[in-house]
Short mmCIF file of C-alpha atoms in Angstrom, two decimals:
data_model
loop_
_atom_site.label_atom_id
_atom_site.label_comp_id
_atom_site.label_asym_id
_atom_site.label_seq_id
_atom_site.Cartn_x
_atom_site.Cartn_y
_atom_site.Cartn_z
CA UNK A 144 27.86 1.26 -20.61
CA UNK A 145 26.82 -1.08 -17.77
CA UNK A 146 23.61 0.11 -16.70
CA UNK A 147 22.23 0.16 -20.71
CA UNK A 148 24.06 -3.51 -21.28
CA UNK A 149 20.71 -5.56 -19.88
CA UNK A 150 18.68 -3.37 -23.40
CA UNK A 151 21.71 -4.21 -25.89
CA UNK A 152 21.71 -7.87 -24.79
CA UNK A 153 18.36 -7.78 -25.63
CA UNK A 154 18.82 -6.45 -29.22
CA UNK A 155 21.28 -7.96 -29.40
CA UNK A 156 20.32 -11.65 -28.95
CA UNK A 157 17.06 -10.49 -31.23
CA UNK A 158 19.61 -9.95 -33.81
CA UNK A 159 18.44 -6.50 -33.88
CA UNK A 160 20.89 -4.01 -35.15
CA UNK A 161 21.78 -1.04 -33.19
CA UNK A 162 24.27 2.03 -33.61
CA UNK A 163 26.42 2.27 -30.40
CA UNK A 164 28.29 5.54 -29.68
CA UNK A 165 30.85 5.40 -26.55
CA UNK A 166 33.55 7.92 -25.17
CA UNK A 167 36.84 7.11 -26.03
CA UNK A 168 38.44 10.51 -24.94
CA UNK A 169 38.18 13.35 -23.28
CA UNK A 170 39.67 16.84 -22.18
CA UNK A 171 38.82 19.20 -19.99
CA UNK A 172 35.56 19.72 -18.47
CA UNK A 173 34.01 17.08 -20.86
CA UNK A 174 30.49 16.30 -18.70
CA UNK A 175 30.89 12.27 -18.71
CA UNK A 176 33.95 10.13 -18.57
CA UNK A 177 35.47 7.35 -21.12
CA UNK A 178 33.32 4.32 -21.69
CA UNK A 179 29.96 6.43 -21.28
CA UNK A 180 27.57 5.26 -24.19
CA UNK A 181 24.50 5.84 -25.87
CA UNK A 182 22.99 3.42 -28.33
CA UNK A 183 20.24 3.80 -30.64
CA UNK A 184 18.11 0.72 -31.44
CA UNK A 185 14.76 -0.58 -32.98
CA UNK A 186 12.29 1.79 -33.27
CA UNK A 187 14.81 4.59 -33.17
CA UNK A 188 15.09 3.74 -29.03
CA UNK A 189 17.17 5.36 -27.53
CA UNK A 190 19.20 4.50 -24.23
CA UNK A 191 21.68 6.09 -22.50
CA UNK A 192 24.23 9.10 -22.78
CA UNK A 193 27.32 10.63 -23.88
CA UNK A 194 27.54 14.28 -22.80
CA UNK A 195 24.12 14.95 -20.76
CA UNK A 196 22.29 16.33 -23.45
CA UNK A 197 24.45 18.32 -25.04
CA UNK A 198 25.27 16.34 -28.68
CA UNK A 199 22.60 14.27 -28.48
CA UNK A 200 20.66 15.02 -31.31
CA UNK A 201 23.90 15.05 -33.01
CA UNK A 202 24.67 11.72 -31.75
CA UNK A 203 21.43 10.11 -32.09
CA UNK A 204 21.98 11.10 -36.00
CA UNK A 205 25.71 9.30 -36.30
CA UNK A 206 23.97 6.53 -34.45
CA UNK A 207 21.41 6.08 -37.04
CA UNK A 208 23.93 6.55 -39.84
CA UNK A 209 25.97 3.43 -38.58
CA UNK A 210 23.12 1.15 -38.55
CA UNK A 211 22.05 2.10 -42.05
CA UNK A 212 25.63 2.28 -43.70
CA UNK A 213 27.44 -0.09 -41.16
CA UNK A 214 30.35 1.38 -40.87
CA UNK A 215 32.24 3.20 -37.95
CA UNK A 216 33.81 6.12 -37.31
CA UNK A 217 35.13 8.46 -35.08
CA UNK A 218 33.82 11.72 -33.88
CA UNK A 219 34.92 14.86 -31.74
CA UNK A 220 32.43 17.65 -30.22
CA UNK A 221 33.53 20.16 -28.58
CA UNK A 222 32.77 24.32 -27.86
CA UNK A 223 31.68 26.32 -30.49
CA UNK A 224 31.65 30.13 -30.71
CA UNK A 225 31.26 30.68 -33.77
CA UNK A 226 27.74 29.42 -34.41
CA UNK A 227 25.34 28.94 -31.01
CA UNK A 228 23.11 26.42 -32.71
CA UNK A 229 25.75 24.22 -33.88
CA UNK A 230 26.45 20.71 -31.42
CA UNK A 231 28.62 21.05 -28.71
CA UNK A 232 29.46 20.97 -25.09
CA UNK A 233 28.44 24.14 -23.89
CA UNK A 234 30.47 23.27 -20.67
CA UNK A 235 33.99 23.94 -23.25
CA UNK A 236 35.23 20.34 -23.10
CA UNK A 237 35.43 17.99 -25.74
CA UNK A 238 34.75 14.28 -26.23
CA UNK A 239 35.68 11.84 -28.80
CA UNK A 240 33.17 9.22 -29.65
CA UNK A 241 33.40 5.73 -31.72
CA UNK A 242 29.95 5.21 -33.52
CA UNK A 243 29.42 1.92 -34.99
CA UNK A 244 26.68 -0.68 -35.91
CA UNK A 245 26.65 -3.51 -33.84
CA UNK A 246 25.35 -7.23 -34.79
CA UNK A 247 25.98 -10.55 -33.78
CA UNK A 248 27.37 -11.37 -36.84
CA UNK A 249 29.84 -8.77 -37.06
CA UNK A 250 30.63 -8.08 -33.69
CA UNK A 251 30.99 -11.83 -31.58
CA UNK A 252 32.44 -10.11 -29.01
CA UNK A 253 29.67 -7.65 -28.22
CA UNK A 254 28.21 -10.68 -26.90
CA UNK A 255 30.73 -11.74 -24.70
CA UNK A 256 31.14 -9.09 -23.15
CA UNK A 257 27.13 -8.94 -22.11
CA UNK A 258 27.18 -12.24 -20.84
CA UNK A 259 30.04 -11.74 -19.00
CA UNK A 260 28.77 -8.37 -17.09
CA UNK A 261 25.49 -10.25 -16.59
CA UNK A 262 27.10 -13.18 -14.81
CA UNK A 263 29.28 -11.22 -12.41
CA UNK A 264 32.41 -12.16 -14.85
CA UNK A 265 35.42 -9.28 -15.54
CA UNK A 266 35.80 -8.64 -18.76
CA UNK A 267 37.78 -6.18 -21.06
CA UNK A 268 36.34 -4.62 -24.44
CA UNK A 269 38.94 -3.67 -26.57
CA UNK A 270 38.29 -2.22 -29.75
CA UNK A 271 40.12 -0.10 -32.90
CA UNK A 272 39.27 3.73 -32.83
CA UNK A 273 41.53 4.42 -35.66
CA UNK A 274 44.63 3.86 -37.61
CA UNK A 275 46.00 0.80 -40.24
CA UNK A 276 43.44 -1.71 -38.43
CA UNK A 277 39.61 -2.30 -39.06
CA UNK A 278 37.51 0.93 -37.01
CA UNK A 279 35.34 -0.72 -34.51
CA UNK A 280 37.09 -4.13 -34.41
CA UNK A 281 36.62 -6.00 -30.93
CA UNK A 282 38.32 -8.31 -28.88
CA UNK A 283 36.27 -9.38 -25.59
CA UNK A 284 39.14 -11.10 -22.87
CA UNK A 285 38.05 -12.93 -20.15
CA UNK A 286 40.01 -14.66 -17.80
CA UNK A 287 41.16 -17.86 -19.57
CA UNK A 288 39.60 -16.42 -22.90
CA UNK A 289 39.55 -14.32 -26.00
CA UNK A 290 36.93 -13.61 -28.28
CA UNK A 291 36.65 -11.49 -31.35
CA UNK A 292 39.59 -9.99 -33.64
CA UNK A 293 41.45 -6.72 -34.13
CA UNK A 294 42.58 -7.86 -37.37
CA UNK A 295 46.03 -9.61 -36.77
CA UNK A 296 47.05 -11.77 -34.61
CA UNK A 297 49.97 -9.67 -33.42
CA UNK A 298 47.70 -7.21 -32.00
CA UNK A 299 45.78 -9.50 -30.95
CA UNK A 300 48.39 -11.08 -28.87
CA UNK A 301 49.46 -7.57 -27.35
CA UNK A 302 45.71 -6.10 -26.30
CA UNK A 303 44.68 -9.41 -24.50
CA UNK A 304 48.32 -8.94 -22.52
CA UNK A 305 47.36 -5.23 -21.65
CA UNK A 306 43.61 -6.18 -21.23
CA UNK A 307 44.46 -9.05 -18.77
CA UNK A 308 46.44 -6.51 -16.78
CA UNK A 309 43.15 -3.96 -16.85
CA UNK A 310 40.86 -6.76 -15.52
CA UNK A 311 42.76 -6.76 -11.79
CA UNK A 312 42.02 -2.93 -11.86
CA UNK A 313 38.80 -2.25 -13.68
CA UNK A 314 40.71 0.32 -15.67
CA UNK A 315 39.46 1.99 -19.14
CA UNK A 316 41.64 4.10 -21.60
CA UNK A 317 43.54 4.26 -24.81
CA UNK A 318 46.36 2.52 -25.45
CA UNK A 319 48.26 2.79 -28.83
CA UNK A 320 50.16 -0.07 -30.74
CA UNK A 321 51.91 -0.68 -34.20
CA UNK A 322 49.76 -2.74 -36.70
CA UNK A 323 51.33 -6.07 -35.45
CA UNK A 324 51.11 -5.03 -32.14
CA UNK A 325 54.01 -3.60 -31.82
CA UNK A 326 54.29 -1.34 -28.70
CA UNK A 327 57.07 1.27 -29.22
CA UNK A 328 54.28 2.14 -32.07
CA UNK A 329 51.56 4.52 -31.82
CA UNK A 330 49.79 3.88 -35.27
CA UNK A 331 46.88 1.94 -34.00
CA UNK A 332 44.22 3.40 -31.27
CA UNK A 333 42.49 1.07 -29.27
CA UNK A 334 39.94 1.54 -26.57
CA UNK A 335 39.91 -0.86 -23.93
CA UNK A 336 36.87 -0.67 -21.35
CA UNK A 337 36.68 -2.74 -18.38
CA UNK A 338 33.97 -3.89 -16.39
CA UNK A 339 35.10 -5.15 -13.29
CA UNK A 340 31.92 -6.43 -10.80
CA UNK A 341 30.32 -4.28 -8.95
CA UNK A 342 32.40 -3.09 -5.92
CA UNK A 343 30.77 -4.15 -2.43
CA UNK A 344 29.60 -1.88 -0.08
CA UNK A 345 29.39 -3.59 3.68
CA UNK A 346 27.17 -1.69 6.14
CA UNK A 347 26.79 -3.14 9.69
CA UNK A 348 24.08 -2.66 12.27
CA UNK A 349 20.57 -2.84 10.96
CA UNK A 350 18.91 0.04 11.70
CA UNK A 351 17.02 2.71 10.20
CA UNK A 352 20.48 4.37 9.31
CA UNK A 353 21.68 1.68 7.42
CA UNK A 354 18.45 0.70 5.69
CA UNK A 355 18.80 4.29 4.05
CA UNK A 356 22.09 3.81 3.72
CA UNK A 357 21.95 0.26 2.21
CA UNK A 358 19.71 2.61 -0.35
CA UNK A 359 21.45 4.53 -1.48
CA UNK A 360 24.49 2.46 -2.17
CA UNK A 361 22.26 0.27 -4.04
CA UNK A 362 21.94 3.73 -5.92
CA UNK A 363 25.34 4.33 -6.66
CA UNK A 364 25.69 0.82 -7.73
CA UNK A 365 27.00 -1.29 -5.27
CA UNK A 366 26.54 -4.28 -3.88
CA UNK A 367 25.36 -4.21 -0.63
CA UNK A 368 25.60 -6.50 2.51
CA UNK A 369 24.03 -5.40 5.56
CA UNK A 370 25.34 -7.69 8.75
CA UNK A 371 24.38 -7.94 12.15
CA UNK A 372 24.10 -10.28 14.92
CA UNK A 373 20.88 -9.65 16.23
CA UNK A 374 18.22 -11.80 14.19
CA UNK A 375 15.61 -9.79 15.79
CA UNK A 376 16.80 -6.50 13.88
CA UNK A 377 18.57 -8.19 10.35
CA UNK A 378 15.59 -9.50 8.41
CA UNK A 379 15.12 -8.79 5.00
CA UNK A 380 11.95 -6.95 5.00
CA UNK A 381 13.44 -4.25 6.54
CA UNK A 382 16.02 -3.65 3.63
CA UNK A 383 16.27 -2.71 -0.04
CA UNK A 384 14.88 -6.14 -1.68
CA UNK A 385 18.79 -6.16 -3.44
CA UNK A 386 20.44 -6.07 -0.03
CA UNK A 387 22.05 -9.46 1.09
CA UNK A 388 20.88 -9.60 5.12
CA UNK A 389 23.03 -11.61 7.28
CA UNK A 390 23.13 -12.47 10.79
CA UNK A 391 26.47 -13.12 12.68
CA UNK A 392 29.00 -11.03 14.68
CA UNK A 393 30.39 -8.30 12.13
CA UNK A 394 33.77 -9.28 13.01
CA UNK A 395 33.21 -12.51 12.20
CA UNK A 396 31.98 -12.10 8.67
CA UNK A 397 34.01 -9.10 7.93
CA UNK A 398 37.00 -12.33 8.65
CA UNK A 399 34.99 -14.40 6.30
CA UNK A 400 34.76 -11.87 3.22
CA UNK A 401 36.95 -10.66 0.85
CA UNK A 402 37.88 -7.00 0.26
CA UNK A 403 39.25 -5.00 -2.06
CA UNK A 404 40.71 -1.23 -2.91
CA UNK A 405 36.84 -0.31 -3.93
CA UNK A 406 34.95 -1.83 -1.00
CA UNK A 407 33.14 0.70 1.46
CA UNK A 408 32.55 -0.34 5.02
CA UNK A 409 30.37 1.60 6.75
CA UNK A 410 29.91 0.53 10.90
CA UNK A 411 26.62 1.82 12.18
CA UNK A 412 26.44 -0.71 15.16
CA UNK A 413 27.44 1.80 17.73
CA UNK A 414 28.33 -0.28 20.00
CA UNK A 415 32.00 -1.15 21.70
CA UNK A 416 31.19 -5.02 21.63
CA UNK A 417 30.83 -5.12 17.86
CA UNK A 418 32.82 -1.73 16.61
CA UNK A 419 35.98 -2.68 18.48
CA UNK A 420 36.67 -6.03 17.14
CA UNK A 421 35.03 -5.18 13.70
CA UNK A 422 37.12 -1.93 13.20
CA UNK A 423 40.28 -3.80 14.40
CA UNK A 424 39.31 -6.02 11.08
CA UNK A 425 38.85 -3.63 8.83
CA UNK A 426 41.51 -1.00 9.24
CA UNK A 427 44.05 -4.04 8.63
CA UNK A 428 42.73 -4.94 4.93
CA UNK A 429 42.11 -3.23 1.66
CA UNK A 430 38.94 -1.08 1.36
CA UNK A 431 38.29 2.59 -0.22
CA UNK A 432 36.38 3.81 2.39
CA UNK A 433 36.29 2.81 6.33
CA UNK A 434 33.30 5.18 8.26
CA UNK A 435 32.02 4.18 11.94
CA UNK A 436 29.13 6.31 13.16
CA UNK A 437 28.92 8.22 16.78
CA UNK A 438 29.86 11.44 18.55
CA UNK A 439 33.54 12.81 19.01
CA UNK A 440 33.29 11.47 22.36
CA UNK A 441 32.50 7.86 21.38
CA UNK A 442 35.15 8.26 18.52
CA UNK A 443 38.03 9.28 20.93
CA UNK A 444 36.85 6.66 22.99
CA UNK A 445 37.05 3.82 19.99
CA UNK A 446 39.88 5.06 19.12
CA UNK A 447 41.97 4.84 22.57
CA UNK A 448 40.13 1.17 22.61
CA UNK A 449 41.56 0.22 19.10
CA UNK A 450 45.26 1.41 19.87
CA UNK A 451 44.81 -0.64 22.71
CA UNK A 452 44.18 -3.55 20.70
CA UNK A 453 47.59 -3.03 18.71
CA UNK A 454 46.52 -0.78 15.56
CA UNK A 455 48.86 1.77 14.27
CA UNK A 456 48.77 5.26 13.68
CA UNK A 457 48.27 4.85 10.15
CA UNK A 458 45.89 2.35 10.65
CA UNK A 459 43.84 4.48 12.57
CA UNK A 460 44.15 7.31 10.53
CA UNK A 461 42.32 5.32 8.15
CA UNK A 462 39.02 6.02 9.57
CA UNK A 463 36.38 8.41 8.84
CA UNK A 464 34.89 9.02 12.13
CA UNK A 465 31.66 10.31 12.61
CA UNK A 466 31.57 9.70 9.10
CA UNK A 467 29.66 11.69 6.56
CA UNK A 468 30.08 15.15 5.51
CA UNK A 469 28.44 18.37 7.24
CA UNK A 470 24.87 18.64 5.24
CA UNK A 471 23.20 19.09 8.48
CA UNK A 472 21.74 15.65 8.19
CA UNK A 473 19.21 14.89 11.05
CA UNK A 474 17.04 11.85 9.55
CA UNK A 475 18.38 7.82 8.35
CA UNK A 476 17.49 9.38 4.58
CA UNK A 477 19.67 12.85 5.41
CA UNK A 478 22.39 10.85 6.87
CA UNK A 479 22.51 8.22 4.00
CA UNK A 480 23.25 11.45 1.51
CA UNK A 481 25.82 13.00 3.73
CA UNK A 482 27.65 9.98 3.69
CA UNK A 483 27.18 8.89 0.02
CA UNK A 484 28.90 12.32 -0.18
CA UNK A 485 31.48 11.57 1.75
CA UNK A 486 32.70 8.20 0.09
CA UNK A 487 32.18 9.99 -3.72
CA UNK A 488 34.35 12.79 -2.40
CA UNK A 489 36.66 10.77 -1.22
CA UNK A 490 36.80 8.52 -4.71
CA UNK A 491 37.55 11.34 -7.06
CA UNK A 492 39.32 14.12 -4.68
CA UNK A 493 36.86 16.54 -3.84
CA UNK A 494 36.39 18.63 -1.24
CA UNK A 495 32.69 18.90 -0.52
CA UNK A 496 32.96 22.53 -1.03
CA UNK A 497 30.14 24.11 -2.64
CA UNK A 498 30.74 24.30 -6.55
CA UNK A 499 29.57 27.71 -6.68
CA UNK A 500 32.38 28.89 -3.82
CA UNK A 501 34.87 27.47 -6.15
CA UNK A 502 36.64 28.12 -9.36
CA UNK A 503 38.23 26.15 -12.22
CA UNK A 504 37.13 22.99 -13.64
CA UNK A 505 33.71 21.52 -12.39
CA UNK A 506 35.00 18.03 -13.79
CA UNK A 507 38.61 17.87 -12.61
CA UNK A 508 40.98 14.90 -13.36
CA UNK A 509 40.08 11.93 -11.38
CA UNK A 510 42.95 12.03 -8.53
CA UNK A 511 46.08 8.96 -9.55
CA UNK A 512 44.89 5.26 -8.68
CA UNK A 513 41.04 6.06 -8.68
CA UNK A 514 37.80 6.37 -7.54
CA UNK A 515 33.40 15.90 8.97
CA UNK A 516 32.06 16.42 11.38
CA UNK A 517 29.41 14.96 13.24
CA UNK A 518 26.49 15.56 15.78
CA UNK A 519 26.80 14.83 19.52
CA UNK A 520 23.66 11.80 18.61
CA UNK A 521 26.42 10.35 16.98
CA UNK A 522 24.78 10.96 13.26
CA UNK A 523 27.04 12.86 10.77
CA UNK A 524 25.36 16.48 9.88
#
């Protein structure tokens, strides 16, 4: 839903209508996750996607349907054997989609909720997938602010309580509730989506290693900071043009900025001076992923400096050094993949074995809470 929220604003403030499908559940080896969307607009555009091409067509149809009728429902695809032509997810999950027409007028807190991802804001989207309430209701809830209707006040009172509690952890899922809102009730489904901001990813050392890496974490949507405290090297033209560049001693800005359970650090200095004290930071404050780059011998050798310093055992066993995962990776571009591998891996539970050497579910259940080997150059391969 965020990366096609920059074309609904836009039909959106044109008071164009569009028909909005998003994933509300899922089970088994269902090929995208709750909150993916597609929307069909103006012009019978189409943006985005709910099952990577498998309902579609079918979708694209129910889309269409909700603008013209405006009304919403709910839908579920799933594997058919009894007739090959029919929609569904040849992968043998199933999804369950809300389709609905979306205006300003009867939607408010469509809007809300664009503005809000736009500026950087978290924000919740809760809205009614079924039961004694109004299908496709919304409630946007900010920090500090509600907007929209579920159709009583009751469970209006009760989603913004539970929504406010999704904002700290950018989670999206069903939740059920009585009509009022009352919670030992399961008569109402609501869907509430949150879009937390983008987590940060903090690469230090500009090189050509972290220019590829900066890269591809742009990619895979994060923010990225690049540090280092040689002006001659950190200069924006040698960076993605989304990158913030900054120039001071790592450690020093690492002390300055706030972190959180989704923020990758990635040290490519290679250097004692700046890994030591940086790493010393970093290992002692939330993050999702902690890599430093070099051989085994320079990682032994940080290592015995860091315990030194007064870090723990578990602090130490914290970090992913030489970081990446074994692709063979010999250039800054090779390197950037292996270790983009590495922190998805390490976000949903995977191994990094091949998918074909392995056997069960290609989309397993995210791991609870969510989201090596190296070269003697010190590059992960």
């Amino acid at each position: 839903m965020r990366d096609i929220l920059p074309v609904l604003g836009r039909w959106y403030t044109a008071r164009q209508p569009f028909g909005l499908a998003t994933v509300v559940g899922v089970s088994r080896s269902a090929p995208r996750g709750p909150g993916a969307a597609m929307a069909v607009g103006p012009g019978d555009e189409v943006v985005g996607s709910v099952s990577g091409g498998c309902v579609e067509g079918a979708v694209f149809e129910l889309a269409r349907e909700a603008v013209a009728d405006g009304g919403a429902r709910t839908e579920t695809f799933g594997y058919s054997d009894e007739d090959a032509f029919a929609a569904g997810l040849t992968c043998g999950g199933e999804i369950t989609l809300l389709v609905r027409r979306v205006t300003p007028a009867a939607d408010p807190a469509f809007g809300a909720v664009a503005d809000s991802v736009a500026a950087g804001e978290p924000v919740t989207m809760a809205t009614v997938t079924g039961g004694p309430a109004p299908i496709g209701a919304a409630l946007a809830v900010r920090p500090g602010r509600v907007t929209g209707t579920l159709g009583t006040a009751g469970l209006d009172a009760a989603v913004t309580a539970d929504a406010h509690g999704g904002l700290a952890l950018g989670a999206t899922g069903m939740r059920h509730y009585g009509p009022r809102g009352q919670r030992r009730e399961d008569a109402v489904g609501v869907f509430l989506q949150s879009f937390a901001p983008p987590p940060r990813m903090l690469v230090f050392g500009a090189i050509d290693y972290a220019a590829a890496v900066a890269r591809i974490g742009a990619f895979l949507g994060y923010r990225v900071t690049v540090c280092d405290a040689r002006p001659v090297f950190a200069t924006p033209r040698r960076f993605p043009p989304d990158a913030e560049v900054v120039v001071e001693w790592p450690h020093r800005y690492l002390r300055e900025t706030g972190t959180d359970e989704r923020t990758v650090i990635c040290v490519l200095t290679h250097d004692p001076k700046f890994d030591v004290p940086l790493l010393r930071e970093a290992l002692r404050r939330p993050a999702a992923y902690i890599g430093a780059m070099g051989s085994r011998r320079t990682h032994a050798e940080r290592a015995r400096q860091l315990a030194e310093a007064g870090l723990t055992g578990p602090e130490l066993a914290r970090l992913r050094s030489p970081l990446g995962l074994d692709l063979g990776a010999r250039t800054p571009e090779d390197v950037a993949v292996s270790v983009a591998a590495e922190i998805v891996a390490l976000r949903w539970g995977g191994t990094g074995t091949p998918l074909s050497g392995t056997e069960g579910a290609v989309h397993p259940r995210p791991p609870k809470g969510s989201d090596e080997k190296g070269c003697e150059s010190g590059a992960p391969g």
